[in-house]
Amino acid sequence: MYGSVRRNASPDQADGDLLTPVFECDACGAVRTASRHADPACDGAVIYIDEEWRCGKCGDRIAVSSTCPDCGTETSVTVRPVAVDFGPDVSPSTLERAIHEAVNAARRDRGLAALTYDPHLAAVALDHSRAMSVDDFFGHESPEGGTPADRYDRYGYDQPPCGENVAHITPTALRDAATIAAEFVDGWLDSPGHRENLLSESWAVEGIGVRFAADGSVFATQNFA
């Protein structure tokens, strides 16, 4: 079993809290705590970056309005620290299925049998992705010493042998599950150890577990049996 990490820096990510405008209207009492800019093609949050207001997704400069969005009255604009989500817009389960489909496409292209998706094994994989995200580590062995075999045993998965690939990336795409899945699978195929696991004829089933981290990066675990 092998582990590697791929991280792509994002210019719009920052450590700690970010600032977003909050509209508080004295005339109608409206309070807007989720600010968005007007471009209908982008739903990014307005945040304060490098002494400028910008869209947290597309990076466009934003002029913060002092007019109430509800009644049109001139109103006060305050700022406060908030946690801003830069993660993908697809759901984890959609991405898990997309990774599975990309894996099988890679296997079929090389004349190998497709793997069946195993929800039980996916639960084992999700447990590890969640642990890596929450406990801030990356690898096959947890800080407490838990190994892939230990996780299979804990979930009552008694079908040896077992195999595991892990990855941690910041996706370049946010709305396309297939594109994000390709980033994971291409990374595994580019790594000899991951490639050997992914293209092994020893496996009949796989499970994928995906966890989105607070900084917009994504952990994925792929377990085989």
Short mmCIF file of C-alpha atoms in Angstrom, two decimals:
data_model
loop_
_atom_site.label_atom_id
_atom_site.label_comp_id
_atom_site.label_asym_id
_atom_site.label_seq_id
_atom_site.Cartn_x
_atom_site.Cartn_y
_atom_site.Cartn_z
CA MET A 1 0.00 0.00 0.00
CA TYR A 2 1.18 3.48 -0.83
CA GLY A 3 0.29 7.07 0.00
CA SER A 4 0.98 10.38 -1.67
CA VAL A 5 -0.42 13.89 -1.43
CA ARG A 6 -1.17 16.38 -4.17
CA ARG A 7 -1.88 19.97 -3.16
CA ASN A 8 -2.62 22.85 -5.50
CA ALA A 9 -2.33 26.29 -3.94
CA SER A 10 -5.34 28.58 -4.29
CA PRO A 11 -4.74 32.33 -4.26
CA ASP A 12 -8.10 32.91 -2.58
CA GLN A 13 -7.45 30.71 0.42
CA ALA A 14 -6.30 32.19 3.70
CA ASP A 15 -5.46 30.96 7.15
CA GLY A 16 -7.94 31.77 9.89
CA ASP A 17 -11.15 33.72 9.53
CA LEU A 18 -12.06 35.81 6.51
CA LEU A 19 -14.18 38.95 6.43
CA THR A 20 -17.51 39.25 4.66
CA PRO A 21 -19.91 42.26 4.59
CA VAL A 22 -23.08 42.13 6.66
CA PHE A 23 -25.96 44.50 5.77
CA GLU A 24 -28.02 45.85 8.67
CA CYS A 25 -30.90 48.11 7.62
CA ASP A 26 -32.32 50.55 10.20
CA ALA A 27 -35.33 51.24 7.96
CA CYS A 28 -36.74 47.75 7.40
CA GLY A 29 -34.75 45.74 9.92
CA ALA A 30 -33.29 43.37 7.34
CA VAL A 31 -30.00 41.70 8.14
CA ARG A 32 -28.11 39.99 5.34
CA THR A 33 -25.35 37.72 6.63
CA ALA A 34 -24.58 35.92 3.37
CA SER A 35 -23.29 38.37 0.78
CA ARG A 36 -23.08 37.47 -2.90
CA HIS A 37 -22.18 39.54 -5.91
CA ALA A 38 -24.50 40.21 -8.81
CA ASP A 39 -22.95 38.00 -11.52
CA PRO A 40 -25.61 35.30 -12.13
CA ALA A 41 -22.92 32.92 -13.39
CA CYS A 42 -21.11 32.91 -10.04
CA ASP A 43 -22.47 32.39 -6.53
CA GLY A 44 -19.21 33.08 -4.69
CA ALA A 45 -19.24 34.79 -1.32
CA VAL A 46 -17.87 38.34 -1.10
CA ILE A 47 -14.78 38.34 1.08
CA TYR A 48 -11.95 40.70 2.00
CA ILE A 49 -8.63 39.73 0.38
CA ASP A 50 -5.46 41.83 0.13
CA GLU A 51 -7.28 44.98 1.24
CA GLU A 52 -9.95 44.57 -1.46
CA TRP A 53 -13.42 43.11 -1.57
CA ARG A 54 -13.43 40.16 -3.96
CA CYS A 55 -15.56 37.19 -4.94
CA GLY A 56 -14.28 34.17 -3.05
CA LYS A 57 -14.77 31.90 -6.08
CA CYS A 58 -14.03 33.85 -9.26
CA GLY A 59 -11.78 36.52 -7.70
CA ASP A 60 -13.60 39.50 -9.28
CA ARG A 61 -13.25 42.83 -7.45
CA ILE A 62 -16.51 43.83 -5.79
CA ALA A 63 -17.87 47.28 -4.88
CA VAL A 64 -19.77 46.75 -1.64
CA SER A 65 -23.14 48.48 -1.82
CA SER A 66 -24.44 50.68 1.00
CA THR A 67 -28.04 50.23 -0.16
CA CYS A 68 -30.34 47.74 1.54
CA PRO A 69 -31.02 44.80 -0.82
CA ASP A 70 -34.58 44.56 0.52
CA CYS A 71 -35.99 48.10 0.72
CA GLY A 72 -33.40 50.16 -1.14
CA THR A 73 -32.68 52.52 1.75
CA GLU A 74 -29.14 53.73 2.42
CA THR A 75 -27.95 51.60 5.31
CA SER A 76 -24.90 50.69 7.34
CA VAL A 77 -22.50 47.97 6.28
CA THR A 78 -20.50 46.15 8.92
CA VAL A 79 -17.94 43.37 8.57
CA ARG A 80 -17.31 40.37 10.73
CA PRO A 81 -15.12 37.24 10.58
CA VAL A 82 -16.77 34.16 9.13
CA ALA A 83 -15.76 30.76 7.88
CA VAL A 84 -16.02 30.74 4.08
CA ASP A 85 -16.46 27.45 2.23
CA PHE A 86 -14.25 27.10 -0.84
CA GLY A 87 -15.12 23.45 -1.33
CA PRO A 88 -16.62 21.80 -4.39
CA ASP A 89 -20.26 22.42 -5.18
CA VAL A 90 -20.87 18.71 -5.88
CA SER A 91 -21.94 16.41 -3.07
CA PRO A 92 -19.43 13.95 -1.58
CA SER A 93 -21.58 10.98 -2.66
CA THR A 94 -21.70 12.28 -6.25
CA LEU A 95 -17.94 12.65 -6.27
CA GLU A 96 -17.47 9.16 -4.81
CA ARG A 97 -19.49 7.67 -7.66
CA ALA A 98 -17.64 9.77 -10.21
CA ILE A 99 -14.29 8.51 -8.90
CA HIS A 100 -15.58 4.94 -9.09
CA GLU A 101 -16.66 5.45 -12.70
CA ALA A 102 -13.30 7.01 -13.60
CA VAL A 103 -11.47 4.08 -12.01
CA ASN A 104 -13.46 1.57 -14.03
CA ALA A 105 -12.94 3.57 -17.22
CA ALA A 106 -9.19 3.41 -16.62
CA ARG A 107 -9.38 -0.34 -16.03
CA ARG A 108 -11.49 -1.00 -19.11
CA ASP A 109 -9.12 1.04 -21.27
CA ARG A 110 -6.40 -1.44 -20.26
CA GLY A 111 -8.48 -4.55 -20.82
CA LEU A 112 -9.21 -5.15 -17.13
CA ALA A 113 -12.49 -6.08 -15.53
CA ALA A 114 -14.52 -3.34 -13.91
CA LEU A 115 -14.83 -3.30 -10.13
CA THR A 116 -18.20 -3.56 -8.40
CA TYR A 117 -19.03 -0.74 -5.99
CA ASP A 118 -19.31 -2.02 -2.42
CA PRO A 119 -21.19 0.29 0.02
CA HIS A 120 -19.81 -1.65 3.01
CA LEU A 121 -16.25 -1.01 1.81
CA ALA A 122 -17.16 2.61 1.07
CA ALA A 123 -18.01 3.02 4.76
CA VAL A 124 -14.52 1.80 5.65
CA ALA A 125 -13.04 4.32 3.20
CA LEU A 126 -15.17 7.21 4.44
CA ASP A 127 -14.11 6.53 8.03
CA HIS A 128 -10.47 7.05 7.07
CA SER A 129 -11.08 10.15 4.93
CA ARG A 130 -13.04 11.70 7.78
CA ALA A 131 -10.25 10.86 10.26
CA MET A 132 -7.57 12.43 8.03
CA SER A 133 -9.61 15.61 7.67
CA VAL A 134 -10.61 15.96 11.32
CA ASP A 135 -7.32 14.81 12.89
CA ASP A 136 -5.12 16.69 10.41
CA PHE A 137 -2.91 13.89 9.07
CA PHE A 138 -2.36 12.16 5.76
CA GLY A 139 -1.40 8.53 5.22
CA HIS A 140 -2.54 4.96 5.66
CA GLU A 141 -1.86 4.77 9.38
CA SER A 142 -3.73 6.97 11.83
CA PRO A 143 -1.93 8.82 14.66
CA GLU A 144 -3.28 6.16 17.03
CA GLY A 145 -1.66 3.46 14.90
CA GLY A 146 -4.74 2.18 13.08
CA THR A 147 -3.95 0.44 9.78
CA PRO A 148 -6.20 -0.38 6.80
CA ALA A 149 -6.50 -3.96 8.07
CA ASP A 150 -7.61 -2.61 11.46
CA ARG A 151 -10.33 -0.54 9.79
CA TYR A 152 -11.55 -3.52 7.76
CA ASP A 153 -11.78 -5.53 10.99
CA ARG A 154 -13.53 -2.73 12.88
CA TYR A 155 -16.24 -2.56 10.22
CA GLY A 156 -16.61 -6.34 10.11
CA TYR A 157 -15.21 -6.58 6.60
CA ASP A 158 -13.58 -10.03 6.66
CA GLN A 159 -12.60 -10.52 3.04
CA PRO A 160 -8.79 -10.43 2.78
CA PRO A 161 -6.60 -9.42 1.08
CA CYS A 162 -7.18 -5.68 1.35
CA GLY A 163 -5.74 -2.68 -0.47
CA GLU A 164 -5.94 1.09 -0.11
CA ASN A 165 -5.15 4.28 -2.02
CA VAL A 166 -5.43 7.73 -0.43
CA ALA A 167 -5.17 11.22 -1.88
CA HIS A 168 -5.53 14.83 -0.73
CA ILE A 169 -5.98 17.54 -3.35
CA THR A 170 -7.42 21.00 -3.80
CA PRO A 171 -9.51 20.57 -6.97
CA THR A 172 -9.10 22.96 -9.88
CA ALA A 173 -12.79 22.46 -10.72
CA LEU A 174 -15.62 23.11 -8.26
CA ARG A 175 -18.81 22.21 -10.11
CA ASP A 176 -17.88 19.20 -12.27
CA ALA A 177 -17.66 15.89 -10.41
CA ALA A 178 -16.15 14.11 -13.43
CA THR A 179 -13.31 16.64 -13.67
CA ILE A 180 -12.53 16.41 -9.95
CA ALA A 181 -12.66 12.61 -10.16
CA ALA A 182 -10.21 12.67 -13.06
CA GLU A 183 -7.76 14.68 -10.94
CA PHE A 184 -7.82 11.97 -8.28
CA VAL A 185 -7.57 9.04 -10.66
CA ASP A 186 -4.91 10.64 -12.87
CA GLY A 187 -2.85 11.31 -9.75
CA TRP A 188 -3.12 7.70 -8.67
CA LEU A 189 -2.22 6.46 -12.14
CA ASP A 190 0.85 8.71 -12.19
CA SER A 191 2.13 7.13 -8.96
CA PRO A 192 3.58 3.60 -9.36
CA GLY A 193 2.23 2.28 -6.08
CA HIS A 194 -1.25 3.71 -6.54
CA ARG A 195 -1.30 2.54 -10.15
CA GLU A 196 -0.43 -1.00 -9.13
CA ASN A 197 -3.32 -1.02 -6.66
CA LEU A 198 -5.82 0.61 -9.00
CA LEU A 199 -5.03 -1.73 -11.93
CA SER A 200 -4.57 -4.92 -9.94
CA GLU A 201 -6.44 -8.01 -11.11
CA SER A 202 -6.63 -9.19 -7.49
CA TRP A 203 -9.62 -6.99 -6.69
CA ALA A 204 -13.30 -7.59 -7.42
CA VAL A 205 -14.84 -4.68 -5.50
CA GLU A 206 -13.96 -1.21 -4.28
CA GLY A 207 -15.39 1.47 -2.03
CA ILE A 208 -14.68 5.22 -2.17
CA GLY A 209 -14.93 7.61 0.76
CA VAL A 210 -14.70 11.39 0.23
CA ARG A 211 -14.46 14.12 2.86
CA PHE A 212 -14.40 17.88 2.12
CA ALA A 213 -12.06 19.81 4.42
CA ALA A 214 -12.76 23.32 5.72
CA ASP A 215 -10.02 24.83 3.52
CA GLY A 216 -11.62 23.58 0.29
CA SER A 217 -9.33 20.59 -0.14
CA VAL A 218 -10.69 17.06 -0.53
CA PHE A 219 -9.58 13.81 1.06
CA ALA A 220 -10.35 10.57 -0.77
CA THR A 221 -9.78 6.98 0.30
CA GLN A 222 -10.13 4.05 -2.08
CA ASN A 223 -10.38 0.59 -0.53
CA PHE A 224 -10.22 -2.69 -2.44
CA ALA A 225 -11.14 -6.30 -1.80
#
